XYZ file of C-alpha atoms in Angstrom:
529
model
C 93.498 97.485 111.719
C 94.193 100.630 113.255
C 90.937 102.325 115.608
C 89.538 105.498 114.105
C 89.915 108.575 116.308
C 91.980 109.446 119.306
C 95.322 108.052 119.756
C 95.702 104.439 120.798
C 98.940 102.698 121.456
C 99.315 99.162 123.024
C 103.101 99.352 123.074
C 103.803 102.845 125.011
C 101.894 105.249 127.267
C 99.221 107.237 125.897
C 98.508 110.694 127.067
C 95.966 113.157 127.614
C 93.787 116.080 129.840
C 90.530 114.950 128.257
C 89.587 111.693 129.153
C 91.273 108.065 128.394
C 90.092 104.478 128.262
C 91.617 101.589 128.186
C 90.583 97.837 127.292
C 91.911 94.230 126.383
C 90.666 95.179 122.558
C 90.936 97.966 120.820
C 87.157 98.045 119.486
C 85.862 97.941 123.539
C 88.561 101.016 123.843
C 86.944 102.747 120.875
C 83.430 102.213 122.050
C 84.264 103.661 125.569
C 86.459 106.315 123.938
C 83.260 107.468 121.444
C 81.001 108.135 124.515
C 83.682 110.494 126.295
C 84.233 112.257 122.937
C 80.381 112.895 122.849
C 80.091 114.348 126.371
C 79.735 111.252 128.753
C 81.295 110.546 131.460
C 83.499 107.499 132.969
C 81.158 105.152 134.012
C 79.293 105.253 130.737
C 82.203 104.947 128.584
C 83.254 101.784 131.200
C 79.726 100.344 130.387
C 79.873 101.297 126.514
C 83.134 99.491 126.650
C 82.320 96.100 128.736
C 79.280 95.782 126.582
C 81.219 95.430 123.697
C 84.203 93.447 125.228
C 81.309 91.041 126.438
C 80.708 90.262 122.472
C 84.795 90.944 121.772
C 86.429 88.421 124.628
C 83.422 85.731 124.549
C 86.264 83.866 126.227
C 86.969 85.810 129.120
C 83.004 87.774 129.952
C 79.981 88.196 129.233
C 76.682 88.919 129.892
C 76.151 85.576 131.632
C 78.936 86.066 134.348
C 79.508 89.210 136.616
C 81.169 92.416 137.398
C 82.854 93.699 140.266
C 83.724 97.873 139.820
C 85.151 100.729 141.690
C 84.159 103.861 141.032
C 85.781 107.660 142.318
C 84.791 111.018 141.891
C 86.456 113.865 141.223
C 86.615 115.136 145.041
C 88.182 111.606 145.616
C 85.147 109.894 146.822
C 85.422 106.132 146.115
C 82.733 103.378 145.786
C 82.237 99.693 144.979
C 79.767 97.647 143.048
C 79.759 94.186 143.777
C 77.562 93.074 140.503
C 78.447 89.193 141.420
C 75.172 86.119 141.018
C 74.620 84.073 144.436
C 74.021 80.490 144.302
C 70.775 78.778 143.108
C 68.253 77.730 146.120
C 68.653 74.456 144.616
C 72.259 74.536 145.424
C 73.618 73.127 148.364
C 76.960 71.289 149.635
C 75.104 68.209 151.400
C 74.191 66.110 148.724
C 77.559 66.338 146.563
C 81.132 65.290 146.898
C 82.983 67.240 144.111
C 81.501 70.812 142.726
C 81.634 70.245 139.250
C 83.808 72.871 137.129
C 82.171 72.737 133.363
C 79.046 71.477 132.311
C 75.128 72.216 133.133
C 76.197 70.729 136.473
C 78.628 74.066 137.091
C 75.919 76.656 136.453
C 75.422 77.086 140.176
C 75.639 80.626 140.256
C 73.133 83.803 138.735
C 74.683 86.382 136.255
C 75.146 90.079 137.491
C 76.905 91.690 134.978
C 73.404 93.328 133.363
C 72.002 94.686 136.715
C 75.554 96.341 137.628
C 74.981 98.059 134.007
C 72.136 100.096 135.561
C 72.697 100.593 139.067
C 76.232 102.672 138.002
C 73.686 103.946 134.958
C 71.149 105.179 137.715
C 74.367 106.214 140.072
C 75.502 108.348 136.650
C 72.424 110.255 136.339
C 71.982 111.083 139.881
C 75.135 111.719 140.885
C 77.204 112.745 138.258
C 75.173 114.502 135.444
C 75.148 111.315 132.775
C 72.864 111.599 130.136
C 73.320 108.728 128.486
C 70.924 105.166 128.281
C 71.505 101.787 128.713
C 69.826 101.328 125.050
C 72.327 104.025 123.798
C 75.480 102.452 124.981
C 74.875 98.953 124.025
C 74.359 100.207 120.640
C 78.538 99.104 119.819
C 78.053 95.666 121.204
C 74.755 94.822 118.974
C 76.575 96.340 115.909
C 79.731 93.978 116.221
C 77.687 90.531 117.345
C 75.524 91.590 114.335
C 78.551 92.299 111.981
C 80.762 90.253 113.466
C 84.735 90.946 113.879
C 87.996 89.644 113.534
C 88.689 86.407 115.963
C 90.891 88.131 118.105
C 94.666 86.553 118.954
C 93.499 85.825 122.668
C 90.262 84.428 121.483
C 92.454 81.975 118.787
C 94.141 80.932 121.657
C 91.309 79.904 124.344
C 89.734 78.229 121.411
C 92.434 76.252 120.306
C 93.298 75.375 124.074
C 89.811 73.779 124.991
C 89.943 71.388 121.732
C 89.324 68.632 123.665
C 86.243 69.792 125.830
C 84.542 72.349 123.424
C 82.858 69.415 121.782
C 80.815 68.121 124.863
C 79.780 71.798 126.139
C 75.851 72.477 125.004
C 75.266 75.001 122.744
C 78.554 75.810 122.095
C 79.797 74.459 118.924
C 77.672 76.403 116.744
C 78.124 79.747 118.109
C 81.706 80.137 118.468
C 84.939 80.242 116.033
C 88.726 80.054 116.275
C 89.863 82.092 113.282
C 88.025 84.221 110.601
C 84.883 86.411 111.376
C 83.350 85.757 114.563
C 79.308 86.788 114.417
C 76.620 86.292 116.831
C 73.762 87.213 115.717
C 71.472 85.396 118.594
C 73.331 87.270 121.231
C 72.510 90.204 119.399
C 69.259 89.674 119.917
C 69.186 89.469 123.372
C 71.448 92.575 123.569
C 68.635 94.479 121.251
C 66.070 93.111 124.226
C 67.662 94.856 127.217
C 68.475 98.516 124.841
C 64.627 97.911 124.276
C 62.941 96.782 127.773
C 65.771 97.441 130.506
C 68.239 95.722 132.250
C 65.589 94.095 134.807
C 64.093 91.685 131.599
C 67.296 89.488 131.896
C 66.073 88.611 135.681
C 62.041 88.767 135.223
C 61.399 89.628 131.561
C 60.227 87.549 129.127
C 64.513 87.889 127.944
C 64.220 85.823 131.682
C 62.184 83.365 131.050
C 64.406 82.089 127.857
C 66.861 82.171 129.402
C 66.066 79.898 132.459
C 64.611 77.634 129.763
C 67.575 76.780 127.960
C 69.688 76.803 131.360
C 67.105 74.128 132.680
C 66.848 72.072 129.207
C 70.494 71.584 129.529
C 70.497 70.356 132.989
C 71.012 73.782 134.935
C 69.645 74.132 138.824
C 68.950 77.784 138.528
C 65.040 79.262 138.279
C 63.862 81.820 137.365
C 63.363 82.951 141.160
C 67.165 83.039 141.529
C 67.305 85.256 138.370
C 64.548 87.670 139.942
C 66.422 87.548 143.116
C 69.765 88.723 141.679
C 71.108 92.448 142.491
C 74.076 94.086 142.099
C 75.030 95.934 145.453
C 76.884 98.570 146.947
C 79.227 98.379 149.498
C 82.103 100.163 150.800
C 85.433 99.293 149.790
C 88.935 98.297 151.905
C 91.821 100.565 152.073
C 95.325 101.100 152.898
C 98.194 103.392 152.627
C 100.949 102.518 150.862
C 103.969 105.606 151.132
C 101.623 108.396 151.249
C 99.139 106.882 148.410
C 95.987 105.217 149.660
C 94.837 101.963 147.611
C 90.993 101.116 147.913
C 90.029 97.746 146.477
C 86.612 95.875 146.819
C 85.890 94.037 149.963
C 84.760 90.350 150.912
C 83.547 88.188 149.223
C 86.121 89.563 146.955
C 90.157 88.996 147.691
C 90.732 92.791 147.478
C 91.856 92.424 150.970
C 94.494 90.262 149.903
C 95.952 92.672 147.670
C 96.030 95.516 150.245
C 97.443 92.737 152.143
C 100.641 92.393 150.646
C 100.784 95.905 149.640
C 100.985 96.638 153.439
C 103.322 93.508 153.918
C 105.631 95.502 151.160
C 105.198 98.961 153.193
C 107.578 97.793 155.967
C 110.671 96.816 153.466
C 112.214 99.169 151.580
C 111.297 98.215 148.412
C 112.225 101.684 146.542
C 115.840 100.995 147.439
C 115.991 97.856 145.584
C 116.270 97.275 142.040
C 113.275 96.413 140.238
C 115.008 93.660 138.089
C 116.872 91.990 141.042
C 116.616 88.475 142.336
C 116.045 90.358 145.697
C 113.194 92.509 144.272
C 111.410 89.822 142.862
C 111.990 87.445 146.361
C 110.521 90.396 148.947
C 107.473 89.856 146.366
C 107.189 86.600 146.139
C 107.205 86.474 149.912
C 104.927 89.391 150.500
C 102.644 87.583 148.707
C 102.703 84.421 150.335
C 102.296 86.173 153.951
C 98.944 87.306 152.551
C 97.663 84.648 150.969
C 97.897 82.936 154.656
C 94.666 84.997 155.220
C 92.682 84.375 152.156
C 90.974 81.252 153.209
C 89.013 83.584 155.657
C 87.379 85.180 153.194
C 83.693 84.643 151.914
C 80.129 85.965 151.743
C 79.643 88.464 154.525
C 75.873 87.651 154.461
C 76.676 83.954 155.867
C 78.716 84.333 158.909
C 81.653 86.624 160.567
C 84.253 85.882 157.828
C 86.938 87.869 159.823
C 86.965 92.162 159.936
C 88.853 93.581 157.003
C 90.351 95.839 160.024
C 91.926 92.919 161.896
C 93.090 91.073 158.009
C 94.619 95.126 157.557
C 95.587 95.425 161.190
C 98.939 97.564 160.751
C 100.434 95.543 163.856
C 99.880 92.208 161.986
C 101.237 93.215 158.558
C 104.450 93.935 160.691
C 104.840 90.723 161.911
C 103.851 89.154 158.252
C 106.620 91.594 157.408
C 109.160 90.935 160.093
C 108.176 86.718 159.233
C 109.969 86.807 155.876
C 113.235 85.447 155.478
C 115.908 87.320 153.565
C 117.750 84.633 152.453
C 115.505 81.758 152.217
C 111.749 81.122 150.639
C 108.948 79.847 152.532
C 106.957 77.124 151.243
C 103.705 77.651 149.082
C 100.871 75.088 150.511
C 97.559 77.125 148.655
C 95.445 75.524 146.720
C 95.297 76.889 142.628
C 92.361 78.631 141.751
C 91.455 78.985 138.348
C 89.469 82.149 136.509
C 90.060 84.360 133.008
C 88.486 87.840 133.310
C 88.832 91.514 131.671
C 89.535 94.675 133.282
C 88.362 97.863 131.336
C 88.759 101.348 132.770
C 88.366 105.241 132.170
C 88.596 108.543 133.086
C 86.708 111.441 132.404
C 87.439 115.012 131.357
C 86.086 115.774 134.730
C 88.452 113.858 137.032
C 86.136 110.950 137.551
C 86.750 107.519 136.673
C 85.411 104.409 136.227
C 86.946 100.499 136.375
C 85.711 96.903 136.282
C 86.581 93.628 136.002
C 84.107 91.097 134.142
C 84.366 87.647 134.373
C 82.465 84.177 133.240
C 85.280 82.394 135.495
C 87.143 79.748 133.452
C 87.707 80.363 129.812
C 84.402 79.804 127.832
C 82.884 79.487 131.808
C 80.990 76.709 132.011
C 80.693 75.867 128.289
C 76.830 76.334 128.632
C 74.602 78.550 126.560
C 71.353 79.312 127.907
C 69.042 78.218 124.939
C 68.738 80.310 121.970
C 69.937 84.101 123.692
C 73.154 83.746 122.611
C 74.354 83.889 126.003
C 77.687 82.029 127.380
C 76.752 81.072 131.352
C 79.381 81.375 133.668
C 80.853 78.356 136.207
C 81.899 80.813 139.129
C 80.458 78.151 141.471
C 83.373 76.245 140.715
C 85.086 78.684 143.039
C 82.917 77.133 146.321
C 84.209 75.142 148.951
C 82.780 72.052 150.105
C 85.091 72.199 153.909
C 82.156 72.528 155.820
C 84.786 75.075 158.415
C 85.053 77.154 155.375
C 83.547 80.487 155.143
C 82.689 80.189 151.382
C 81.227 76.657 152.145
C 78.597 75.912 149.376
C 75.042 77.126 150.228
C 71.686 78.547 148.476
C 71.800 82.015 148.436
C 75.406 82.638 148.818
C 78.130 84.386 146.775
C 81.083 82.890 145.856
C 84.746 83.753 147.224
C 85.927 86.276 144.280
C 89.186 86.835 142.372
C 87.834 89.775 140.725
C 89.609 92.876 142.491
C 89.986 96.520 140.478
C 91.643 99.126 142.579
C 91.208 102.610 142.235
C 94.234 104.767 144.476
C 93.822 108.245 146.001
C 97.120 110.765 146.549
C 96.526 113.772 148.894
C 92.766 112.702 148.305
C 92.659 113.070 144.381
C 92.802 110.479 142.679
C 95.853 109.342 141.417
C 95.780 105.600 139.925
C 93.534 103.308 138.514
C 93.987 99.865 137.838
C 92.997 95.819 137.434
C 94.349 92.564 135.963
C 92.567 89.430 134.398
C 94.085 86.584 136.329
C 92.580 84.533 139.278
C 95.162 83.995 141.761
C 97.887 85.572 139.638
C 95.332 89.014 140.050
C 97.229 90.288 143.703
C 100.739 89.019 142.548
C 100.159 90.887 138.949
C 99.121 94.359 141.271
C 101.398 94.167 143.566
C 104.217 94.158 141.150
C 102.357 96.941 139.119
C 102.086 98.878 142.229
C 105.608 99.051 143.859
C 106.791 99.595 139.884
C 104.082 102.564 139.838
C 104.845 103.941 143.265
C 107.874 102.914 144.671
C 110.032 103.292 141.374
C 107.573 106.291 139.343
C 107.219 103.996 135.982
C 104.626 105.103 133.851
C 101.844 102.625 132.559
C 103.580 100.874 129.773
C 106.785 100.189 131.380
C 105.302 98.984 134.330
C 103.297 96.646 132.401
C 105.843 95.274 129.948
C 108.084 94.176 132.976
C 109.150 90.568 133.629
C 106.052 89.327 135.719
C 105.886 86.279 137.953
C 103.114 83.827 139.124
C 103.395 81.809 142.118
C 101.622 78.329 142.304
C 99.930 75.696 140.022
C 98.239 77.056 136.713
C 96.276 74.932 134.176
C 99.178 73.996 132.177
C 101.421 73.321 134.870
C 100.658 71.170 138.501
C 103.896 72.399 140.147
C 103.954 74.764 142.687
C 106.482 77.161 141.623
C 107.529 80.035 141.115
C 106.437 81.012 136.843
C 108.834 83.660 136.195
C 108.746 85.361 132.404
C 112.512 84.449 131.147
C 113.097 87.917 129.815
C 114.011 88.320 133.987
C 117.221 86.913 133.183
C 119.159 83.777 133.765
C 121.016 85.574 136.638
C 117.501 86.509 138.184
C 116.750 83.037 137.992
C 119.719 81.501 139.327
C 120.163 83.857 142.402
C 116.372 83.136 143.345
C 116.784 79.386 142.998
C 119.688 80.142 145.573
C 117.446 81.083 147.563
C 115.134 78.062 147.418
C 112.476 78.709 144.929
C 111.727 76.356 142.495
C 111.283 78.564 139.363
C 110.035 77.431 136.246
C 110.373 80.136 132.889
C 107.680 80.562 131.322
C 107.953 83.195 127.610
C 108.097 86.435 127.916
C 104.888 88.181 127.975
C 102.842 85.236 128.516
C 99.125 84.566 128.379
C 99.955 83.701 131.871
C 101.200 87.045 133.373
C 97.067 88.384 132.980
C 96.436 91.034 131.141
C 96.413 94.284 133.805
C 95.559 98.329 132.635
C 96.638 100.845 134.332
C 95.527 105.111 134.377
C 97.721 106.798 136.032
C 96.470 111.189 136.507
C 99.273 113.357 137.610
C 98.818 116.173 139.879
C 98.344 118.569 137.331
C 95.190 116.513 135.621
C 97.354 114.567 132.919
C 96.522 110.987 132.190
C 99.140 108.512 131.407
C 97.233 105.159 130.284
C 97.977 101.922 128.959
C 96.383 98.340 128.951
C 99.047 94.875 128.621
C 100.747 93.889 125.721
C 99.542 90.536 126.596
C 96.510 91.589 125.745
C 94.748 92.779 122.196
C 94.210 95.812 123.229
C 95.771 99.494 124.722
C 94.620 102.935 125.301
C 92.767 105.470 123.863
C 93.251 109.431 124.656
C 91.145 111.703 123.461
């Protein structure tokens, strides 16, 4: 079914000087894409877009998981939301041996995905003009969980994949399909509640108060204090410049840092020189990415304890030695542990300049498998993503955040901005944007060829324990046999697999044009209006 209005293309790079979003689905790209056409501006169309993608991906978000945005002006201010639940006060690491990762058990965490929707609402009509209400934009979402919609390819997929779990998870069976029409009339409802009374009665509302009763009558810790005491927050982002283009990406407890990591790792090789769809291009990567990833077990909630400065992780001096530490002919070995997590990035850009991204996230596929009672809504299992090393910064505790995967980037070139981007993916997330990035920057791709490249993902994944090196096989068989020369273990997996995420990418030239497209992994692409 082709979207009405604007120009949408999955396949190439759309283009425009009036605005652009882009989405995993085309119907979240139309919703965002309706709002710009009628005057808004990014961060609406961003929220018109995730509302519906929360009823769309059911799979990936919703409005029982959380958000994590970036957000930059037109003057090339940039800001980040961290819209992510803490842990219940019931929740603590003494008492357990193994954090559970699906079940009423895993519901350790608060939602934050609503209050994020008005905080950048409230930000939009303060700072930016925006006219529009939270009732107003949500209007898409309640229409298609009325209506219902087509089970999307990516939803067929998750479905079909959890066969052998789905039938345990409470609440689940009767909401949710693998093929045909997929309605949800329940979560409907509880959309119609917050257009009606406000974000705040999905934390102390009587929308609230169902909610923690069919979290608790399934076996859930949270209360409806930790709901009340959930917030989205502000806080200022990490940077770094990468050839004359500065990245910004969100910091701790988020593994933004990690990204601009290897990007910085990658600043002292000269990876323009080489040819994007070498062995040796793919191995300065790889390795990049590993040097990084040393750090990431530093990083947790801020709130809880000195979890290192993002200046020392960013320190130009260390990414030299990280750089200097790689081995030209030979791979290091991988020793991280896999972390798990499915999300959806969504992002636009006004008429204006400004522009808008997020990444929303219920963790796992299908989360936790929980829904809370009769609202319709899927919870999320990001407590999964704890630690129970009592050394560890993102140790277990009530209160806390998690560590995050979720990590949009928004980039800045001579201060105007310049690129915005994000993939779904968990640990594959910096290995997906670093690729993006030197394709973007260091070799001038535009959107859709960056994204249809070969893309690799280093480590285990749920359908395979090994840790090596998943490379798509449209690389080549030379590409694989010169990097197994060099001592990775490389596994194919197809090309443009579910595994290589699904990343977007808005790219505005110096003249104002927008070049946009979203994965062809995914369902869905960009509009332009």
């Amino acid at each position: 079914m082709e979207p009405a209005g604007g120009e949408m293309t999955d396949k190439s790079t759309a283009t425009s000087r009036k605005g652009m979003v882009v989405a995993p689905h085309w119907q979240a790209s139309e919703a965002g894409a309706d709002v710009l056409k009628r005057g808004g501006n990014a961060i609406e169309a961003v929220i018109a877009a995730g509302a519906a993608l929360s009823v769309l991906y059911p799979h990936f978000c919703g409005l029982g998981g959380d958000a994590v945005w970036m957000i930059g002006d037109a003057s090339g201010k940039v800001s980040c939301l961290l819209g992510i639940g803490q842990a219940a006060e019931a929740a603590g690491a003494a008492d357990i041996h193994e954090i559970p990762v699906r079940g009423p058990a895993s519901t350790l965490t608060t939602a934050c995905l609503v209050d994020s929707w008005q905080r950048l609402i409230d930000l939009s009509s303060s700072h930016w003009g925006g006219r529009e209400k939270l009732g107003s934009l949500l209007e898409p979402a309640i229409a298609l969980a009325h209506e219902g919609f087509d089970v999307s390819p990516s939803q067929r997929f998750w479905f079909d994949f959890r066969a052998g779990e789905r039938e345990t998870w409470p609440g689940f069976v009767p909401l949710f399909v693998g093929q045909g029409i997929q309605r949800q009339p329940e979560l409907a409802r509880t959309l119609e509640a917050i257009a009606r009374e406000g974000a705040r009665t999905f934390y102390e509302g009587e929308l609230a108060a169902r909610i923690v009763r069919g979290l608790t009558d399934a076996g859930s810790p949270l209360t409806s204090a930790d709901l009340a005491a959930t917030q989205a927050r502000f806080a200022e982002p990490a940077s770094l410049d990468y050839r004359g283009v500065t990245l910004f990406a969100p910091p701790p407890p988020t593994q933004g840092t990690t990204t601009l990591g290897i990007m910085g790792v990658l600043g002292h090789h000269p990876m323009p020189d080489k040819d994007p769809a070498s062995a040796g291009y793919y191995h300065f990567l790889v390795e990049a990415v590993k040097q990084a990833f040393l750090d990431r077990h530093r990083l947790g909630d801020p709130d809880f304890g000195d979890v290192g400065p993002m200046a020392a992780m960013l320190d130009p001096a260390r990414l030299a030695v990280k750089a200097s530490a790689i081995d030209v002919g030979k791979a290091m070995d991988w020793p991280h542990v896999y972390r798990h997590g499915d999300t959806s990035f969504l992002a636009a850009v006004d008429a204006e300049g400004r522009s808008a991204c997020v990444l929303q996230s219920i963790y796992f596929d299908w989360g936790s498998g929980v829904v809370a009672g009769d609202t319709g809504i899927l919870w999320q299992n990001r407590g999964a993503a704890f630690s129970l090393d009592p050394q560890s910064p993102n140790r277990l505790a009530p209160g806390k955040r998690p560590f995050y995967t979720l990590n949009p980037g928004l980039a800045l070139k001579d201060g105007r901005p310049h690129l915005v981007y994000g993939t779904q993916g968990a640990d594959g997330q910096p290995q997906t944007l670093s690729l993006l990035l030197s394709l973007l920057i260091d070799h001038g791709l535009d959107p859709a060829e960056a994204l249809a490249r070969p893309r690799f993902l280093l480590g285990k994944t749920f359908s395979d324990s090994r840790d090596s090196l998943k490379l798509e096989e449209n690389a080549g068989e030379a590409v694989f046999t010169a990097l197994q020369a060099l001592g990775h273990t490389v596994s194919p997996i197809g090309a443009l697999s579910p595994l290589g995420g699904q990343a977007g990418v808005i790219r505005i030239d110096d003249d104002g044009t927008m070049h946009g497209a979203h994965d062809p992994r995914s369902d869905g692409g960009a509009i332009a209006l």
